[in-house]
């Protein structure tokens, strides 16, 4: 019985102990949970506090960095202000993206210094195009002024071939395959003559019209050209509308693509006058261009002749008439052209353009000497373009304005990459070579030569050789205009391939 009682006591004690133990465990679990929660809160607060400290440190570092950058910019501005002359500031026109007319008209073209990367060059439209094309002073109209003033027109010793002033940094081979997209009224006939002479001298094959001087008036197609028994040609440089696909069918894959643009106001005046839009639109005012610009949409919508009456440069590049007011098509066109063309030259900076072209093609200075061809005489250039008319032309041709501004920037970046001092040296050499050849070859400039084609009522200058230079092949080639040169090239290529 004792033992039983003992066992019973042990059993009761064991039951109470188990209950106490269970209660203790439960309390411990609560305490443990509370401790864990407290620790978690402590850790979280520490992390948050640390994040604030890190943020604080980052803010301090960013503030210091911004101050350093600002100080650096200030130092650069101070340095540049000591090194460069003060330039007038041009305010941007919010509508066109170009300079404000009031400030731009007061500025002179930066003929001495290469402009900054984001600067838009606006030529002084009161000067003739080729008289403002270089970074050095240019003699008036290739010495024609001296000849007209009674300077000797007698025989002059022919200058020797030029030696390169600055050898290329690395050896290169002259490039022979080129698409020069000939833009209307942009000094493109002068560039074309350079290509004619190079191709003739090196016996190259031209994409050439079978008659006349146009490769069609629609986007280029090989059906418009003289067929030769060759799969690929070397030079395409005639008026047409641009078609990357069509041109790629006849030109080698390694062809260089080059074109030239002109400031839209000057280009539009020249195109308007040359195309005789006063007759197409039945304009009878003393100043037909002014009359047209007062209501351009009225004349444009009611009459034909739309192709070059609005955004003519974009039209030549392939933009259709119904796309000329659509910003999407304009931007898309400019983007495609930027990817396709290796160089877009600027008429207002013709010498810089030719030097860049020479470098791109790995040609010599003698390959790019030139006489100005197919230029209107001064009496056929409309001079009374008011500031209001200039602004109206820009507004009417906003697509061409955007095109010009885009490639003007890329052009000056190429000039900077070439080197300003090197550019000045090579322009000086080119001008000297042109002057020497002009004095040797040219007797006078005429604007009534019946052998030179020109629109009715528009006088076009032509060059007449000195008797002593008439048998000089270089003089004859440099003064030869497009139509007679085309006839000569067609004859030579037919003879080369035994065609009738």
Tab-separated table of C-alpha atoms in Angstrom:
chain	number	residue	atom	x	y	z
A	1	UNK	CA	0.000	0.000	0.000
A	2	UNK	CA	2.821	2.358	0.757
A	3	UNK	CA	4.389	1.662	-2.388
A	4	UNK	CA	1.173	2.245	-4.199
A	5	UNK	CA	0.679	5.443	-2.268
A	6	UNK	CA	4.185	6.413	-3.105
A	7	UNK	CA	3.538	5.746	-6.711
A	8	UNK	CA	0.364	7.700	-6.486
A	9	UNK	CA	2.223	10.644	-4.908
A	10	UNK	CA	4.880	10.429	-7.531
A	11	UNK	CA	2.172	10.380	-10.196
A	12	UNK	CA	0.470	13.504	-8.790
A	13	UNK	CA	3.754	15.348	-8.441
A	14	UNK	CA	4.718	14.364	-11.971
A	15	UNK	CA	1.375	15.658	-13.289
A	16	UNK	CA	1.817	19.009	-11.548
A	17	UNK	CA	5.412	19.278	-12.817
A	18	UNK	CA	4.346	18.598	-16.341
A	19	UNK	CA	1.742	21.343	-16.109
A	20	UNK	CA	4.280	23.766	-14.700
A	21	UNK	CA	6.743	22.783	-17.390
A	22	UNK	CA	4.184	23.313	-20.129
A	23	UNK	CA	3.265	26.703	-18.679
A	24	UNK	CA	6.919	27.638	-18.446
A	25	UNK	CA	7.516	26.604	-22.046
A	26	UNK	CA	4.564	28.673	-23.198
A	27	UNK	CA	5.807	31.683	-21.273
A	28	UNK	CA	9.289	31.151	-22.613
A	29	UNK	CA	7.975	30.985	-26.152
A	30	UNK	CA	6.178	34.294	-25.637
A	31	UNK	CA	9.263	35.861	-24.146
A	32	UNK	CA	11.383	34.481	-26.983
A	33	UNK	CA	8.924	35.795	-29.523
A	34	UNK	CA	8.969	39.213	-27.858
A	35	UNK	CA	12.762	39.193	-27.775
A	36	UNK	CA	12.915	38.259	-31.438
A	37	UNK	CA	10.437	41.000	-32.308
A	38	UNK	CA	12.423	43.547	-30.332
A	39	UNK	CA	15.631	42.455	-32.010
A	40	UNK	CA	13.978	42.658	-35.407
A	41	UNK	CA	12.753	46.162	-34.683
A	42	UNK	CA	16.220	47.153	-33.490
A	43	UNK	CA	17.811	45.722	-36.634
A	44	UNK	CA	15.248	47.446	-38.861
A	45	UNK	CA	15.781	50.771	-37.166
A	46	UNK	CA	19.523	50.343	-37.557
A	47	UNK	CA	19.170	49.624	-41.232
A	48	UNK	CA	16.901	52.616	-41.746
A	49	UNK	CA	19.245	54.806	-39.837
A	50	UNK	CA	22.162	53.498	-41.848
A	51	UNK	CA	20.274	54.183	-45.073
A	52	UNK	CA	19.715	57.746	-43.968
A	53	UNK	CA	23.399	58.064	-43.196
A	54	UNK	CA	24.288	56.644	-46.590
A	55	UNK	CA	21.817	58.974	-48.295
A	56	UNK	CA	23.296	61.826	-46.375
A	57	UNK	CA	26.798	60.855	-47.473
A	58	UNK	CA	25.655	60.502	-51.103
A	59	UNK	CA	23.978	63.890	-51.004
A	60	UNK	CA	27.140	65.456	-49.648
A	61	UNK	CA	29.252	63.766	-52.340
A	62	UNK	CA	26.856	64.838	-55.118
A	63	UNK	CA	26.847	68.386	-53.844
A	64	UNK	CA	30.656	68.427	-53.837
A	65	UNK	CA	30.731	66.948	-57.353
A	66	UNK	CA	28.313	69.542	-58.678
A	67	UNK	CA	30.397	72.320	-57.188
A	68	UNK	CA	33.522	70.869	-58.789
A	69	UNK	CA	31.835	70.609	-62.191
A	70	UNK	CA	30.557	74.170	-61.915
A	71	UNK	CA	34.030	75.366	-60.977
A	72	UNK	CA	35.499	73.450	-63.918
A	73	UNK	CA	32.991	74.982	-66.351
A	74	UNK	CA	33.746	78.435	-64.990
A	75	UNK	CA	37.449	77.816	-65.448
A	76	UNK	CA	36.924	76.680	-69.035
A	77	UNK	CA	34.805	79.744	-69.804
A	78	UNK	CA	37.447	82.023	-68.317
A	79	UNK	CA	40.149	80.291	-70.348
A	80	UNK	CA	38.184	80.510	-73.603
A	81	UNK	CA	37.306	84.139	-73.004
A	82	UNK	CA	41.032	84.885	-72.847
A	83	UNK	CA	41.852	82.828	-75.943
A	84	UNK	CA	38.979	83.662	-78.324
A	85	UNK	CA	37.501	87.016	-79.373
A	86	UNK	CA	34.083	87.888	-78.153
A	87	UNK	CA	31.322	86.702	-80.476
A	88	UNK	CA	27.819	88.125	-80.661
A	89	UNK	CA	25.200	85.865	-79.178
A	90	UNK	CA	22.484	84.506	-81.446
A	91	UNK	CA	19.079	83.746	-79.999
A	92	UNK	CA	17.345	80.688	-81.373
A	93	UNK	CA	14.139	81.105	-83.273
A	94	UNK	CA	11.573	78.950	-81.408
A	95	UNK	CA	9.740	78.060	-84.606
A	96	UNK	CA	12.549	77.248	-87.032
A	97	UNK	CA	15.316	76.228	-84.671
A	98	UNK	CA	17.648	78.613	-86.508
A	99	UNK	CA	19.005	81.950	-85.366
A	100	UNK	CA	16.638	84.797	-84.749
A	101	UNK	CA	16.512	86.946	-87.876
A	102	UNK	CA	17.274	90.197	-86.059
A	103	UNK	CA	20.480	88.934	-84.479
A	104	UNK	CA	21.555	86.687	-87.347
A	105	UNK	CA	21.397	89.514	-89.836
A	106	UNK	CA	23.837	91.506	-87.720
A	107	UNK	CA	26.397	88.723	-87.508
A	108	UNK	CA	29.244	88.124	-89.896
A	109	UNK	CA	30.055	84.610	-91.037
A	110	UNK	CA	32.836	83.151	-88.838
A	111	UNK	CA	35.405	82.974	-91.642
A	112	UNK	CA	38.312	82.855	-89.188
A	113	UNK	CA	37.270	80.463	-86.449
A	114	UNK	CA	35.569	77.110	-86.655
A	115	UNK	CA	32.264	77.382	-84.774
A	116	UNK	CA	31.288	75.263	-81.772
A	117	UNK	CA	29.590	71.925	-82.398
A	118	UNK	CA	26.061	73.132	-81.701
A	119	UNK	CA	26.364	76.398	-83.634
A	120	UNK	CA	24.381	76.858	-86.832
A	121	UNK	CA	26.223	78.768	-89.535
A	122	UNK	CA	24.066	81.321	-91.314
A	123	UNK	CA	25.659	82.950	-94.350
A	124	UNK	CA	25.383	86.635	-95.068
A	125	UNK	CA	22.942	86.620	-97.974
A	126	UNK	CA	24.086	90.048	-99.134
A	127	UNK	CA	27.334	88.495	-100.366
A	128	UNK	CA	27.763	86.207	-103.344
A	129	UNK	CA	28.008	82.545	-102.404
A	130	UNK	CA	31.544	81.722	-103.481
A	131	UNK	CA	32.984	84.954	-102.138
A	132	UNK	CA	32.369	83.762	-98.569
A	133	UNK	CA	33.337	80.141	-98.767
A	134	UNK	CA	36.723	80.011	-97.136
A	135	UNK	CA	38.419	80.704	-93.869
A	136	UNK	CA	40.821	83.052	-95.684
A	137	UNK	CA	40.125	86.143	-97.791
A	138	UNK	CA	39.063	85.177	-101.303
A	139	UNK	CA	39.895	87.331	-104.337
A	140	UNK	CA	36.855	88.696	-106.111
A	141	UNK	CA	35.295	86.207	-108.520
A	142	UNK	CA	38.539	84.388	-109.391
A	143	UNK	CA	40.322	87.566	-110.578
A	144	UNK	CA	37.599	88.474	-113.070
A	145	UNK	CA	37.494	91.930	-111.513
A	146	UNK	CA	41.148	92.507	-112.411
A	147	UNK	CA	40.582	91.347	-115.986
A	148	UNK	CA	37.598	93.624	-116.418
A	149	UNK	CA	39.618	96.539	-115.068
A	150	UNK	CA	42.038	96.214	-117.969
A	151	UNK	CA	44.696	93.866	-116.631
A	152	UNK	CA	46.760	92.093	-119.225
A	153	UNK	CA	44.945	89.326	-121.052
A	154	UNK	CA	48.075	88.165	-122.808
A	155	UNK	CA	49.837	84.810	-122.438
A	156	UNK	CA	50.777	83.745	-118.930
A	157	UNK	CA	53.088	80.871	-118.014
A	158	UNK	CA	51.117	77.802	-116.948
A	159	UNK	CA	51.567	76.989	-113.235
A	160	UNK	CA	53.276	73.767	-112.255
A	161	UNK	CA	51.349	70.979	-110.601
A	162	UNK	CA	50.808	71.524	-106.916
A	163	UNK	CA	52.720	69.540	-104.336
A	164	UNK	CA	50.747	68.528	-101.240
A	165	UNK	CA	51.391	70.849	-98.309
A	166	UNK	CA	50.329	68.335	-95.697
A	167	UNK	CA	50.907	64.657	-96.404
A	168	UNK	CA	48.183	62.309	-95.253
A	169	UNK	CA	48.658	60.775	-91.832
A	170	UNK	CA	48.363	57.351	-93.388
A	171	UNK	CA	48.747	56.115	-96.928
A	172	UNK	CA	45.536	55.739	-98.918
A	173	UNK	CA	44.519	54.811	-102.423
A	174	UNK	CA	42.451	57.180	-104.587
A	175	UNK	CA	38.805	56.221	-104.641
A	176	UNK	CA	37.211	55.883	-108.045
A	177	UNK	CA	33.561	55.048	-107.344
A	178	UNK	CA	31.300	57.924	-106.368
A	179	UNK	CA	27.654	58.958	-106.377
A	180	UNK	CA	27.552	62.731	-106.420
A	181	UNK	CA	23.909	63.641	-105.984
A	182	UNK	CA	23.671	66.821	-108.047
A	183	UNK	CA	21.404	69.264	-106.219
A	184	UNK	CA	19.744	72.083	-108.163
A	185	UNK	CA	21.132	75.608	-107.699
A	186	UNK	CA	23.861	74.628	-105.231
A	187	UNK	CA	27.069	75.098	-107.300
A	188	UNK	CA	26.738	71.442	-108.212
A	189	UNK	CA	27.740	72.030	-111.852
A	190	UNK	CA	31.159	73.162	-110.640
A	191	UNK	CA	31.591	69.949	-108.625
A	192	UNK	CA	30.303	67.931	-111.563
A	193	UNK	CA	33.018	69.387	-113.799
A	194	UNK	CA	35.640	68.189	-111.304
A	195	UNK	CA	34.210	64.680	-111.591
A	196	UNK	CA	34.024	64.885	-115.393
A	197	UNK	CA	37.727	65.737	-115.570
A	198	UNK	CA	38.779	63.047	-113.093
A	199	UNK	CA	36.708	60.374	-114.818
A	200	UNK	CA	37.937	61.332	-118.280
A	201	UNK	CA	41.572	61.380	-117.177
A	202	UNK	CA	41.279	57.947	-115.545
A	203	UNK	CA	39.071	56.348	-118.223
A	204	UNK	CA	36.185	55.706	-115.817
A	205	UNK	CA	32.634	54.736	-116.723
A	206	UNK	CA	29.843	57.245	-116.143
A	207	UNK	CA	26.173	56.697	-115.404
A	208	UNK	CA	25.184	59.071	-118.171
A	209	UNK	CA	21.968	60.072	-119.971
A	210	UNK	CA	21.737	58.914	-123.583
A	211	UNK	CA	20.659	62.483	-124.441
A	212	UNK	CA	20.437	65.741	-122.547
A	213	UNK	CA	21.666	66.120	-118.987
A	214	UNK	CA	18.936	64.502	-116.850
A	215	UNK	CA	18.738	60.919	-115.624
A	216	UNK	CA	14.962	61.179	-115.544
A	217	UNK	CA	12.727	63.389	-113.419
A	218	UNK	CA	11.501	60.609	-111.135
A	219	UNK	CA	13.498	58.554	-108.598
A	220	UNK	CA	16.554	57.166	-110.394
A	221	UNK	CA	16.118	54.038	-112.451
A	222	UNK	CA	18.703	52.425	-114.697
A	223	UNK	CA	16.309	52.587	-117.653
A	224	UNK	CA	17.091	56.331	-117.863
A	225	UNK	CA	20.829	55.792	-118.536
A	226	UNK	CA	23.015	54.860	-121.452
A	227	UNK	CA	23.578	51.092	-121.264
A	228	UNK	CA	27.204	49.991	-121.399
A	229	UNK	CA	28.485	46.378	-121.459
A	230	UNK	CA	29.586	46.559	-117.837
A	231	UNK	CA	27.872	45.486	-114.626
A	232	UNK	CA	29.061	48.400	-112.491
A	233	UNK	CA	29.888	52.014	-113.190
A	234	UNK	CA	32.287	54.442	-111.505
A	235	UNK	CA	30.661	57.884	-111.423
A	236	UNK	CA	27.046	59.045	-111.172
A	237	UNK	CA	26.829	62.853	-111.150
A	238	UNK	CA	23.794	64.003	-113.173
A	239	UNK	CA	20.520	65.561	-112.109
A	240	UNK	CA	17.932	63.011	-111.042
A	241	UNK	CA	15.863	62.261	-107.954
A	242	UNK	CA	17.606	60.240	-105.303
A	243	UNK	CA	16.932	56.528	-104.981
A	244	UNK	CA	19.324	54.503	-102.840
A	245	UNK	CA	17.919	51.264	-104.245
A	246	UNK	CA	18.077	52.316	-107.885
A	247	UNK	CA	21.608	53.696	-107.614
A	248	UNK	CA	22.863	50.610	-105.789
A	249	UNK	CA	21.849	48.530	-108.822
A	250	UNK	CA	24.492	50.179	-111.012
A	251	UNK	CA	27.101	51.472	-108.526
A	252	UNK	CA	29.659	49.356	-106.627
A	253	UNK	CA	29.121	48.686	-102.928
A	254	UNK	CA	32.199	50.708	-101.988
A	255	UNK	CA	30.896	53.849	-103.720
A	256	UNK	CA	31.242	57.131	-101.851
A	257	UNK	CA	27.991	59.124	-101.539
A	258	UNK	CA	28.333	62.911	-101.630
A	259	UNK	CA	25.931	65.812	-102.156
A	260	UNK	CA	25.799	69.559	-101.611
A	261	UNK	CA	23.237	71.895	-99.986
A	262	UNK	CA	22.684	75.636	-99.987
A	263	UNK	CA	21.190	78.010	-97.445
A	264	UNK	CA	17.417	77.715	-98.058
A	265	UNK	CA	16.661	81.416	-98.647
A	266	UNK	CA	19.345	81.853	-101.327
A	267	UNK	CA	18.585	78.464	-102.847
A	268	UNK	CA	14.849	79.152	-103.072
A	269	UNK	CA	15.310	82.549	-104.718
A	270	UNK	CA	17.627	80.983	-107.290
A	271	UNK	CA	15.256	78.074	-107.954
A	272	UNK	CA	12.220	80.368	-108.171
A	273	UNK	CA	13.942	82.640	-110.696
A	274	UNK	CA	15.586	79.879	-112.732
A	275	UNK	CA	12.389	77.808	-113.005
A	276	UNK	CA	10.370	80.874	-114.069
A	277	UNK	CA	7.639	80.343	-111.473
A	278	UNK	CA	6.185	83.745	-112.264
A	279	UNK	CA	5.006	82.253	-115.566
A	280	UNK	CA	3.799	78.987	-114.018
A	281	UNK	CA	1.807	80.796	-111.314
A	282	UNK	CA	0.773	83.745	-113.527
A	283	UNK	CA	2.425	86.307	-111.280
A	284	UNK	CA	2.459	89.817	-112.724
A	285	UNK	CA	3.780	91.968	-109.875
A	286	UNK	CA	7.120	93.813	-110.240
A	287	UNK	CA	8.516	91.386	-107.670
A	288	UNK	CA	6.941	87.979	-108.477
A	289	UNK	CA	8.628	86.218	-105.543
A	290	UNK	CA	7.193	88.760	-103.098
A	291	UNK	CA	3.742	88.319	-104.622
A	292	UNK	CA	3.996	84.529	-104.300
A	293	UNK	CA	5.175	84.656	-100.688
A	294	UNK	CA	2.174	86.723	-99.625
A	295	UNK	CA	-0.115	83.722	-100.338
A	296	UNK	CA	2.081	80.742	-101.234
A	297	UNK	CA	-0.518	78.114	-100.404
A	298	UNK	CA	-3.052	79.677	-102.782
A	299	UNK	CA	-0.711	79.532	-105.781
A	300	UNK	CA	0.782	76.180	-104.803
A	301	UNK	CA	-2.600	74.437	-104.503
A	302	UNK	CA	-4.257	75.966	-107.559
A	303	UNK	CA	-1.499	75.478	-110.126
A	304	UNK	CA	0.931	72.823	-111.268
A	305	UNK	CA	4.690	72.977	-110.915
A	306	UNK	CA	4.712	71.834	-107.308
A	307	UNK	CA	7.934	69.822	-107.404
A	308	UNK	CA	10.451	72.571	-106.620
A	309	UNK	CA	8.007	75.199	-105.356
A	310	UNK	CA	8.216	73.956	-101.741
A	311	UNK	CA	11.123	72.217	-99.959
A	312	UNK	CA	12.935	71.726	-103.298
A	313	UNK	CA	16.029	70.101	-101.798
A	314	UNK	CA	14.014	67.472	-99.949
A	315	UNK	CA	12.020	66.847	-103.117
A	316	UNK	CA	15.221	66.118	-105.049
A	317	UNK	CA	16.240	63.734	-102.272
A	318	UNK	CA	13.011	61.786	-102.774
A	319	UNK	CA	10.351	63.401	-100.571
A	320	UNK	CA	7.002	63.350	-102.368
A	321	UNK	CA	4.798	66.425	-102.731
A	322	UNK	CA	2.104	65.100	-100.370
A	323	UNK	CA	4.765	64.525	-97.677
A	324	UNK	CA	6.243	68.028	-97.662
A	325	UNK	CA	4.210	69.208	-94.642
A	326	UNK	CA	4.486	65.964	-92.677
A	327	UNK	CA	7.138	66.160	-89.969
A	328	UNK	CA	7.331	62.374	-89.674
A	329	UNK	CA	8.322	61.940	-93.325
A	330	UNK	CA	10.747	64.874	-93.150
A	331	UNK	CA	12.537	63.515	-90.070
A	332	UNK	CA	12.627	60.017	-91.510
A	333	UNK	CA	14.116	61.309	-94.762
A	334	UNK	CA	16.849	63.277	-92.969
A	335	UNK	CA	17.729	60.254	-90.828
A	336	UNK	CA	18.078	58.020	-93.900
A	337	UNK	CA	20.197	60.579	-95.733
A	338	UNK	CA	22.471	60.978	-92.725
A	339	UNK	CA	23.159	57.243	-92.737
A	340	UNK	CA	23.648	57.020	-96.505
A	341	UNK	CA	25.859	60.013	-97.353
A	342	UNK	CA	29.544	60.164	-96.487
A	343	UNK	CA	29.768	63.925	-97.020
A	344	UNK	CA	27.223	66.685	-97.565
A	345	UNK	CA	28.999	69.836	-98.690
A	346	UNK	CA	27.891	73.439	-98.185
A	347	UNK	CA	27.733	75.938	-101.051
A	348	UNK	CA	28.460	78.832	-98.676
A	349	UNK	CA	31.710	77.115	-97.650
A	350	UNK	CA	32.751	75.783	-101.007
A	351	UNK	CA	36.510	75.666	-100.412
A	352	UNK	CA	36.166	73.876	-97.092
A	353	UNK	CA	33.814	71.467	-98.841
A	354	UNK	CA	36.284	70.679	-101.608
A	355	UNK	CA	39.121	70.107	-99.148
A	356	UNK	CA	36.972	67.644	-97.195
A	357	UNK	CA	35.987	66.008	-100.488
A	358	UNK	CA	39.634	65.688	-101.520
A	359	UNK	CA	40.456	64.075	-98.191
A	360	UNK	CA	37.532	61.665	-98.439
A	361	UNK	CA	38.476	60.594	-101.968
A	362	UNK	CA	42.252	60.546	-101.354
A	363	UNK	CA	42.746	62.825	-104.368
A	364	UNK	CA	45.313	65.558	-105.006
A	365	UNK	CA	44.917	69.325	-105.033
A	366	UNK	CA	45.174	69.336	-108.839
A	367	UNK	CA	42.158	67.015	-108.959
A	368	UNK	CA	39.880	69.609	-107.331
A	369	UNK	CA	40.954	72.910	-108.937
A	370	UNK	CA	37.966	74.554	-110.593
A	371	UNK	CA	36.362	77.464	-112.394
A	372	UNK	CA	32.850	78.485	-111.387
A	373	UNK	CA	30.357	77.201	-113.982
A	374	UNK	CA	26.660	77.774	-114.717
A	375	UNK	CA	26.443	80.814	-112.440
A	376	UNK	CA	23.811	83.472	-113.050
A	377	UNK	CA	25.080	86.901	-113.924
A	378	UNK	CA	24.546	89.533	-111.254
A	379	UNK	CA	21.788	91.175	-113.304
A	380	UNK	CA	19.706	87.975	-113.036
A	381	UNK	CA	19.954	87.678	-109.250
A	382	UNK	CA	17.031	89.093	-107.278
A	383	UNK	CA	18.579	91.556	-104.835
A	384	UNK	CA	15.551	93.103	-103.118
A	385	UNK	CA	14.787	90.255	-100.715
A	386	UNK	CA	13.522	91.948	-97.566
A	387	UNK	CA	13.874	90.494	-94.057
A	388	UNK	CA	10.150	89.735	-94.146
A	389	UNK	CA	10.566	87.782	-97.392
A	390	UNK	CA	13.488	85.827	-95.930
A	391	UNK	CA	11.344	84.785	-92.993
A	392	UNK	CA	8.474	83.874	-95.303
A	393	UNK	CA	10.795	81.684	-97.395
A	394	UNK	CA	11.979	79.900	-94.254
A	395	UNK	CA	8.457	79.312	-93.007
A	396	UNK	CA	7.342	78.010	-96.404
A	397	UNK	CA	10.366	75.693	-96.614
A	398	UNK	CA	10.680	74.458	-93.030
A	399	UNK	CA	11.640	70.979	-94.240
A	400	UNK	CA	14.598	72.289	-96.246
A	401	UNK	CA	15.543	74.506	-93.311
A	402	UNK	CA	15.678	71.476	-91.020
A	403	UNK	CA	17.660	69.519	-93.620
A	404	UNK	CA	20.194	72.319	-93.999
A	405	UNK	CA	20.600	72.848	-90.258
A	406	UNK	CA	21.210	69.139	-89.680
A	407	UNK	CA	23.938	68.747	-92.279
A	408	UNK	CA	25.442	72.125	-91.477
A	409	UNK	CA	26.268	70.755	-88.020
A	410	UNK	CA	27.715	67.505	-89.365
A	411	UNK	CA	29.760	69.511	-91.891
A	412	UNK	CA	31.453	71.648	-89.264
A	413	UNK	CA	32.190	68.605	-87.152
A	414	UNK	CA	34.095	67.196	-90.130
A	415	UNK	CA	35.974	70.488	-90.466
A	416	UNK	CA	36.984	70.327	-86.804
A	417	UNK	CA	38.086	66.716	-87.185
A	418	UNK	CA	40.174	67.705	-90.208
A	419	UNK	CA	41.946	70.456	-88.260
A	420	UNK	CA	41.487	74.218	-88.474
A	421	UNK	CA	45.085	75.186	-89.202
A	422	UNK	CA	45.467	72.430	-91.760
A	423	UNK	CA	42.223	73.555	-93.392
A	424	UNK	CA	43.469	77.145	-93.663
A	425	UNK	CA	46.728	76.039	-95.291
A	426	UNK	CA	45.006	73.845	-97.849
A	427	UNK	CA	42.376	76.464	-98.707
A	428	UNK	CA	45.136	78.987	-99.317
A	429	UNK	CA	46.842	76.545	-101.657
A	430	UNK	CA	43.587	75.812	-103.513
A	431	UNK	CA	42.830	79.521	-103.985
A	432	UNK	CA	46.330	80.166	-105.295
A	433	UNK	CA	46.053	77.279	-107.762
A	434	UNK	CA	42.657	78.508	-108.982
A	435	UNK	CA	43.991	82.030	-109.425
A	436	UNK	CA	47.054	80.868	-111.355
A	437	UNK	CA	45.014	78.704	-113.706
A	438	UNK	CA	42.401	81.414	-114.186
A	439	UNK	CA	45.046	83.942	-115.226
A	440	UNK	CA	46.615	81.413	-117.571
A	441	UNK	CA	43.382	80.154	-119.165
A	442	UNK	CA	40.589	82.725	-119.113
A	443	UNK	CA	40.278	85.804	-121.292
A	444	UNK	CA	36.893	87.064	-120.133
A	445	UNK	CA	33.487	86.191	-118.707
A	446	UNK	CA	30.466	86.487	-120.962
A	447	UNK	CA	26.758	86.370	-120.129
A	448	UNK	CA	25.417	86.322	-123.696
A	449	UNK	CA	27.074	83.220	-125.118
A	450	UNK	CA	24.492	81.557	-127.354
A	451	UNK	CA	26.249	78.204	-126.968
A	452	UNK	CA	25.466	78.055	-123.240
A	453	UNK	CA	21.929	76.981	-122.347
A	454	UNK	CA	19.945	79.265	-120.052
A	455	UNK	CA	16.250	79.821	-119.293
A	456	UNK	CA	14.526	82.679	-121.122
A	457	UNK	CA	15.262	85.974	-119.445
A	458	UNK	CA	18.019	84.550	-117.217
A	459	UNK	CA	21.633	85.345	-118.044
A	460	UNK	CA	24.230	82.673	-117.282
A	461	UNK	CA	27.951	83.372	-117.222
A	462	UNK	CA	30.360	81.447	-119.429
A	463	UNK	CA	34.147	81.492	-119.625
A	464	UNK	CA	36.044	82.307	-122.810
A	465	UNK	CA	39.586	81.029	-123.162
A	466	UNK	CA	42.614	83.047	-124.147
A	467	UNK	CA	43.919	82.282	-127.628
A	468	UNK	CA	47.107	80.964	-126.041
A	469	UNK	CA	45.117	78.485	-123.911
A	470	UNK	CA	42.575	77.179	-126.396
A	471	UNK	CA	44.679	74.120	-127.184
A	472	UNK	CA	45.484	73.402	-123.538
A	473	UNK	CA	43.501	70.281	-122.498
A	474	UNK	CA	43.219	71.320	-118.852
A	475	UNK	CA	41.981	74.829	-119.629
A	476	UNK	CA	39.463	73.498	-122.138
A	477	UNK	CA	38.167	70.880	-119.713
A	478	UNK	CA	37.843	73.269	-116.772
A	479	UNK	CA	35.848	75.793	-118.842
A	480	UNK	CA	33.694	73.202	-120.630
A	481	UNK	CA	30.040	73.316	-119.562
A	482	UNK	CA	27.803	70.340	-118.864
A	483	UNK	CA	26.102	69.718	-122.220
A	484	UNK	CA	29.206	69.759	-124.435
A	485	UNK	CA	31.153	67.755	-121.818
A	486	UNK	CA	28.348	65.173	-121.700
A	487	UNK	CA	28.401	64.841	-125.497
A	488	UNK	CA	32.164	64.316	-125.366
A	489	UNK	CA	31.909	61.639	-122.649
A	490	UNK	CA	29.131	59.787	-124.476
A	491	UNK	CA	31.270	59.738	-127.617
A	492	UNK	CA	34.303	58.444	-125.695
A	493	UNK	CA	32.413	55.684	-123.890
A	494	UNK	CA	30.712	54.519	-127.058
A	495	UNK	CA	34.104	54.359	-128.720
A	496	UNK	CA	35.573	52.503	-125.750
A	497	UNK	CA	32.876	49.787	-125.900
A	498	UNK	CA	32.469	49.864	-129.684
A	499	UNK	CA	28.866	51.043	-129.533
A	500	UNK	CA	27.022	52.970	-132.213
